[in-house]
Structures are given as structure tokens and as C-alpha cells.
GROMACS .gro file of N, CA and C in nm:
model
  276
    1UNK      N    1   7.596   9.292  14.709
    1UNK     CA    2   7.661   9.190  14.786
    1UNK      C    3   7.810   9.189  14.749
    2UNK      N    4   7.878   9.188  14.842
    2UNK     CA    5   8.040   9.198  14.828
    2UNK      C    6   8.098   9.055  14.876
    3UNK      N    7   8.178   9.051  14.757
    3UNK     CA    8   8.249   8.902  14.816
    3UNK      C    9   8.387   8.899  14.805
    4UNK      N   10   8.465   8.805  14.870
    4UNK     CA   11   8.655   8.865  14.865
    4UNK      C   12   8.700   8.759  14.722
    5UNK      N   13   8.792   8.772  14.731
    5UNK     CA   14   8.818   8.762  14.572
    5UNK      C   15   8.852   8.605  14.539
    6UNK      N   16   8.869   8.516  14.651
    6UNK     CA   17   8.891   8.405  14.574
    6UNK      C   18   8.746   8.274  14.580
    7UNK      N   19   8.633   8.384  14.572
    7UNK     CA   20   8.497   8.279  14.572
    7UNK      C   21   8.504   8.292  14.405
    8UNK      N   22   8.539   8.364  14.318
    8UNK     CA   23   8.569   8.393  14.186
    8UNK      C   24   8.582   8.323  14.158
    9UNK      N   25   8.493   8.189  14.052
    9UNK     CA   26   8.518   8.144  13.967
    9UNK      C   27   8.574   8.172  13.841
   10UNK      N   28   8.654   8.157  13.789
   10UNK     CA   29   8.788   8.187  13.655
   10UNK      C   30   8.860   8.092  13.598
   11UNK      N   31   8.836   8.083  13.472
   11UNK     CA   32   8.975   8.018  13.400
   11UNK      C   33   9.020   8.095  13.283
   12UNK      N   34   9.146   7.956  13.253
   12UNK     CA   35   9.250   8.073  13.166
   12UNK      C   36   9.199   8.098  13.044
   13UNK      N   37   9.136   8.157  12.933
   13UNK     CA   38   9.086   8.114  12.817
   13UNK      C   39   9.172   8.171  12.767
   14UNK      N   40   9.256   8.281  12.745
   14UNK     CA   41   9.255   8.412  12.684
   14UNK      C   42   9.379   8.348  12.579
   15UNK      N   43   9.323   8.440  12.470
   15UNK     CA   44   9.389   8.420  12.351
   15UNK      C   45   9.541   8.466  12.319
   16UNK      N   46   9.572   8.560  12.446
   16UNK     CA   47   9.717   8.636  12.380
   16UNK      C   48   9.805   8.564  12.534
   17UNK      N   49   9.743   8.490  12.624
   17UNK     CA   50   9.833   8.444  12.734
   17UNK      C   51   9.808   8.546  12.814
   18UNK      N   52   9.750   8.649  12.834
   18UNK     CA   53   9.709   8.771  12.932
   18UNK      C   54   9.622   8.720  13.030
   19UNK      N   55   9.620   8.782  13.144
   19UNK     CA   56   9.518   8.767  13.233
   19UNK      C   57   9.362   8.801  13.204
   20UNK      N   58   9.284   8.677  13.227
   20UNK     CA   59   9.138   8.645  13.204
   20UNK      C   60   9.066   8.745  13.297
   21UNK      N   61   9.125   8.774  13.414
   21UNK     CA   62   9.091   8.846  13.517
   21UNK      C   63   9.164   8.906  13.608
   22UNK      N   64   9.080   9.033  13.602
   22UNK     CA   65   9.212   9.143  13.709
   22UNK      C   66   9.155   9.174  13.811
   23UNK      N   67   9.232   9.185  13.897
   23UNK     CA   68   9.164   9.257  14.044
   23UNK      C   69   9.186   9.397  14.044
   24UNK      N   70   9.062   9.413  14.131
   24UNK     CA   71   9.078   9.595  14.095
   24UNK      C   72   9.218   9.593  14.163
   25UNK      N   73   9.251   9.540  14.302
   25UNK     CA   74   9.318   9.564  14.406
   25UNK      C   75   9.455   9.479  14.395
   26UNK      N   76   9.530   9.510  14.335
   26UNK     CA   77   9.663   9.428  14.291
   26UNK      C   78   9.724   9.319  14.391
   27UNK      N   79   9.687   9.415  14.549
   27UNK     CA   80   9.743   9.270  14.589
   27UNK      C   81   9.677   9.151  14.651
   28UNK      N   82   9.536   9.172  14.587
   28UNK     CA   83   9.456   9.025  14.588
   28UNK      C   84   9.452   8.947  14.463
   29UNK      N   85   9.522   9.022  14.374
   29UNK     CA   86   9.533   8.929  14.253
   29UNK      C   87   9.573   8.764  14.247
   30UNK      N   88   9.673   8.774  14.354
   30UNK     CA   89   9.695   8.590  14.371
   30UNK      C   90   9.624   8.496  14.412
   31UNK      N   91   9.528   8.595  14.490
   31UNK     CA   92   9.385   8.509  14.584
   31UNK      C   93   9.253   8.446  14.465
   32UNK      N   94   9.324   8.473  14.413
   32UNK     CA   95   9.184   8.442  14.293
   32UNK      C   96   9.227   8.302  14.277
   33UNK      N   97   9.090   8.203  14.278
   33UNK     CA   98   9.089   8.107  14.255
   33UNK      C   99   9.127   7.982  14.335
   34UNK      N  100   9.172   8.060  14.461
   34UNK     CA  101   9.201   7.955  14.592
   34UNK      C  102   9.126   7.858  14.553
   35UNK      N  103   9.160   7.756  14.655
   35UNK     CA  104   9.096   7.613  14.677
   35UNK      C  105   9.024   7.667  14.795
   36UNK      N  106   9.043   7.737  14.905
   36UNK     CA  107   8.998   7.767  15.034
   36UNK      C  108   8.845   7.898  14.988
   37UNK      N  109   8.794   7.842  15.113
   37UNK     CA  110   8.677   7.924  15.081
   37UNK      C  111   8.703   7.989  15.210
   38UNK      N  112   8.670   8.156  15.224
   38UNK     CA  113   8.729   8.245  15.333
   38UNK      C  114   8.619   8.256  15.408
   39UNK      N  115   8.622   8.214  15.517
   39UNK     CA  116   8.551   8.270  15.630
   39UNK      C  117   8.455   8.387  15.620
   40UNK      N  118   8.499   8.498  15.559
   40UNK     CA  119   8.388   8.630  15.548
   40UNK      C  120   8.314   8.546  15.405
   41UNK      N  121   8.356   8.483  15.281
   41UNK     CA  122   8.253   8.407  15.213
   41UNK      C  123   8.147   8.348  15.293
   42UNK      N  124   8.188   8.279  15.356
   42UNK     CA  125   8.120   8.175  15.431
   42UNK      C  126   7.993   8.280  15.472
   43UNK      N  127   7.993   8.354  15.550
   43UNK     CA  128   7.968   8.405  15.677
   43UNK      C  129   7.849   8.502  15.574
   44UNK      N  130   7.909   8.541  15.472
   44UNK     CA  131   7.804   8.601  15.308
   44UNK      C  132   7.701   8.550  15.304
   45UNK      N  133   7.754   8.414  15.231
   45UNK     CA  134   7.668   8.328  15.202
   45UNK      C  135   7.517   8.275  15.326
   46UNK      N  136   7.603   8.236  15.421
   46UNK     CA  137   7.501   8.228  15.579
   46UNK      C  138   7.392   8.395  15.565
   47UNK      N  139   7.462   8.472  15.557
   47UNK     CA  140   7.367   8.573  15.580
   47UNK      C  141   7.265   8.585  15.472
   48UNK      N  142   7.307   8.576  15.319
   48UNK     CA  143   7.225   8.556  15.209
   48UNK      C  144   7.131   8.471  15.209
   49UNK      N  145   7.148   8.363  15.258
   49UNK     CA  146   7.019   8.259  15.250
   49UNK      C  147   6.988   8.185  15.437
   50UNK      N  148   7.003   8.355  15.489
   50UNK     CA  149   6.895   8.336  15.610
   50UNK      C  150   6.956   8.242  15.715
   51UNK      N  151   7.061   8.173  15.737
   51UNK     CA  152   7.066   8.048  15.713
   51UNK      C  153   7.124   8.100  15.892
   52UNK      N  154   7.150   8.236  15.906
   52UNK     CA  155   7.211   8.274  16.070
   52UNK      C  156   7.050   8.312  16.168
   53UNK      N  157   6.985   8.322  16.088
   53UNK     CA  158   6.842   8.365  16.141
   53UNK      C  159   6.808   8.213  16.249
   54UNK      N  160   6.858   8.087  16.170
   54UNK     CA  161   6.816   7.927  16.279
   54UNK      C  162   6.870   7.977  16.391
   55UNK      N  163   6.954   8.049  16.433
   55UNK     CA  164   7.027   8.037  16.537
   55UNK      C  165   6.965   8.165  16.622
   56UNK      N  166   6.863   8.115  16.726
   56UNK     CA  167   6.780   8.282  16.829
   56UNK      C  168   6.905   8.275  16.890
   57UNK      N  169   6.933   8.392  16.904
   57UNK     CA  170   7.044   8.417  16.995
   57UNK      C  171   7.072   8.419  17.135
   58UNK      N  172   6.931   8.377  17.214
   58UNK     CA  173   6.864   8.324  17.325
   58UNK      C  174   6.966   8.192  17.373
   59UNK      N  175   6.955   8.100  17.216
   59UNK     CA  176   6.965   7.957  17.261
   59UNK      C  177   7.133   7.912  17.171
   60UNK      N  178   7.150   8.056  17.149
   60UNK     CA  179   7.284   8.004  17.075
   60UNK      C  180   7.429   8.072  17.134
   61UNK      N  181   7.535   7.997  17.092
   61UNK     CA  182   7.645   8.037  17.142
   61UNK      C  183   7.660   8.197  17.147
   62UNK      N  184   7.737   8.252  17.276
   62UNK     CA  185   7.791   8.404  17.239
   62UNK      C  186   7.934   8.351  17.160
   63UNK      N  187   7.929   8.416  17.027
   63UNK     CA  188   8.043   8.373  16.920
   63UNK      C  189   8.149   8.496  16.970
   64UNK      N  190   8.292   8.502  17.001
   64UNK     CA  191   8.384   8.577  16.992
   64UNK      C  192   8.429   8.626  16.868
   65UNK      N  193   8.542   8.735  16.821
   65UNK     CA  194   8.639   8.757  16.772
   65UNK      C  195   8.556   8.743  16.616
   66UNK      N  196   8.479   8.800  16.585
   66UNK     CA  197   8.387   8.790  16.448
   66UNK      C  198   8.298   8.616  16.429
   67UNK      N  199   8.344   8.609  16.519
   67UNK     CA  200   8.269   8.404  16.461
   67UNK      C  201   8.077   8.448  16.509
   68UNK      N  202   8.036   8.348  16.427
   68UNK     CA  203   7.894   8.334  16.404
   68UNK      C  204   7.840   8.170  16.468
   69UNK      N  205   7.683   8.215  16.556
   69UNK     CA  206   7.646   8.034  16.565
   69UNK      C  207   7.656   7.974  16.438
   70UNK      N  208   7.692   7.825  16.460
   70UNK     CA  209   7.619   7.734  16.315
   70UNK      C  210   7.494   7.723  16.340
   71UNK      N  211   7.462   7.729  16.206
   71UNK     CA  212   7.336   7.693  16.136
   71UNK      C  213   7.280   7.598  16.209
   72UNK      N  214   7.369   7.453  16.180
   72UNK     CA  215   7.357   7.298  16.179
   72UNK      C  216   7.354   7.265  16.319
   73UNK      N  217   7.468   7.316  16.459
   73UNK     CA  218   7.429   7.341  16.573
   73UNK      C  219   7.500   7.466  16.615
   74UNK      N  220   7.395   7.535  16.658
   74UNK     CA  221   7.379   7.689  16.718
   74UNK      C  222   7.447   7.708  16.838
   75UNK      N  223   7.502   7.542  16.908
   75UNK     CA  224   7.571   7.606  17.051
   75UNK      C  225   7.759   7.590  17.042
   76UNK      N  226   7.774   7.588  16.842
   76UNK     CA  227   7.895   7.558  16.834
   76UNK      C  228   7.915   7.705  16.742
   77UNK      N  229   8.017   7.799  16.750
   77UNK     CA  230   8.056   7.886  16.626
   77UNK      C  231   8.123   7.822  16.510
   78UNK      N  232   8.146   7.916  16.394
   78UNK     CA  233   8.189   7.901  16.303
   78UNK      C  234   8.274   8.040  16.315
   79UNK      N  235   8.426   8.018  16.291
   79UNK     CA  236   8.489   8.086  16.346
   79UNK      C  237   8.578   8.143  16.229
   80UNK      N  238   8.609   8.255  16.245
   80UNK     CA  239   8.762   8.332  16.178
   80UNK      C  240   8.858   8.238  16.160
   81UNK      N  241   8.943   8.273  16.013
   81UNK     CA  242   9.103   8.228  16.047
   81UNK      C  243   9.146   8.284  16.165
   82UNK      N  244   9.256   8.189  16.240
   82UNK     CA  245   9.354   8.223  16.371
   82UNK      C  246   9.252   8.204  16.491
   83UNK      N  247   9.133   8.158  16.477
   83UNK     CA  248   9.079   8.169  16.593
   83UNK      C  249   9.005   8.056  16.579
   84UNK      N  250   8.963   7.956  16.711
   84UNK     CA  251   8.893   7.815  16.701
   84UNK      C  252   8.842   7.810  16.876
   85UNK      N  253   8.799   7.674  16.876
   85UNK     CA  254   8.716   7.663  17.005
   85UNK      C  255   8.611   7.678  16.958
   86UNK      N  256   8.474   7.657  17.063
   86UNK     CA  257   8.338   7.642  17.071
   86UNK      C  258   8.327   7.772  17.036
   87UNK      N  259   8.355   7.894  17.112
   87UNK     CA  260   8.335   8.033  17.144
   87UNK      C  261   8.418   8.099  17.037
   88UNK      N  262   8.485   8.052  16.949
   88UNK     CA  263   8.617   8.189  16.905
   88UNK      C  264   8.714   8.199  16.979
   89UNK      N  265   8.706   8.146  17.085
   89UNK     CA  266   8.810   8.232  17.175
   89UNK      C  267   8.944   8.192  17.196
   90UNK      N  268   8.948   8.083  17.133
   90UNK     CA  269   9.105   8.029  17.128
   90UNK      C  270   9.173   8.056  17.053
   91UNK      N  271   9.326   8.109  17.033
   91UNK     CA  272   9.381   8.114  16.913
   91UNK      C  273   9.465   8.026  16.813
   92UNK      N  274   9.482   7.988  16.723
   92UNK     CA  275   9.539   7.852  16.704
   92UNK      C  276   9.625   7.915  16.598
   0.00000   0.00000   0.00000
């Protein structure tokens, strides 16, 4: 399971003032530890615990632009950054 880098829980412990944690990928190093939880997390997590399976795709929204039905109601997406509306399809 792959996750982007600021679902990373981390703090500072380290004894010499060095970084506790490195990213392989230097320039996600600042993303660590957001307050924001990223959309492809999200969308992880939904797939890990089944949770996109509530939604038959019969009775649920066609999601645009990577967005997924919700769980909670299936005729609304859960959408990408830059993109909103029922469908995905708006850009904001």
C-alpha cells in the first residue's frame, strides 16, 4: 500500500537537531506532516476498508476528473484538489 507523504505521522525527537525523517524524494520533504489530508490518502484509505464497494455503480454518481462516489451518499463525489461539484466537473 502506497501512501503520499504527508499521512506520515512524525515528530522532532532527534538528539543532534537533524531530521527525524527523510523523504526518499527531496521535493516532498516539506509535505510531511501537513495538517491536510490529500485526496489520493483519502481515496487509499476508501479503497482499503471497502468502503467504495457501498457505492454499485448502477446507483451512484458517474465521478469525473479522478473523483470517487461517497461512501455516506453515493449520488455525491468526493473529488480531487482543483476540482468540485456533484460530478468533479467543476473547477474551482
Amino acid at each position: 500500500m502506497h501512501s503520499s507523504y504527508n499521512l506520515c505521522n512524525h515528530c522532532s525527537a532527534s538528539r543532534n537537531g537533524g531530521n527525524t525523517m527523510v523523504a526518499k524524494a527531496p521535493d516532498y520533504q516539506e509535505t510531511m506532516g501537513s495538517d491536510m489530508v490529500a485526496f489520493y490518502d483519502v481515496s487509499m484509505m476508501n479503497e482499503h476498508y471497502n468502503c467504495k464497494a457501498l457505492c454499485q455503480p448502477v446507483d451512484s454518481a458517474k465521478c469525473q476528473n479522478g473523483g470517487f462516489p461517497n461512501p455516506n451518499n453515493c449520488m455525491v463525489c468526493v473529488c480531487p484538489s482543483g476540482y468540485g461539484g456533484i460530478l468533479c466537473n467543476e473547477r474551482v
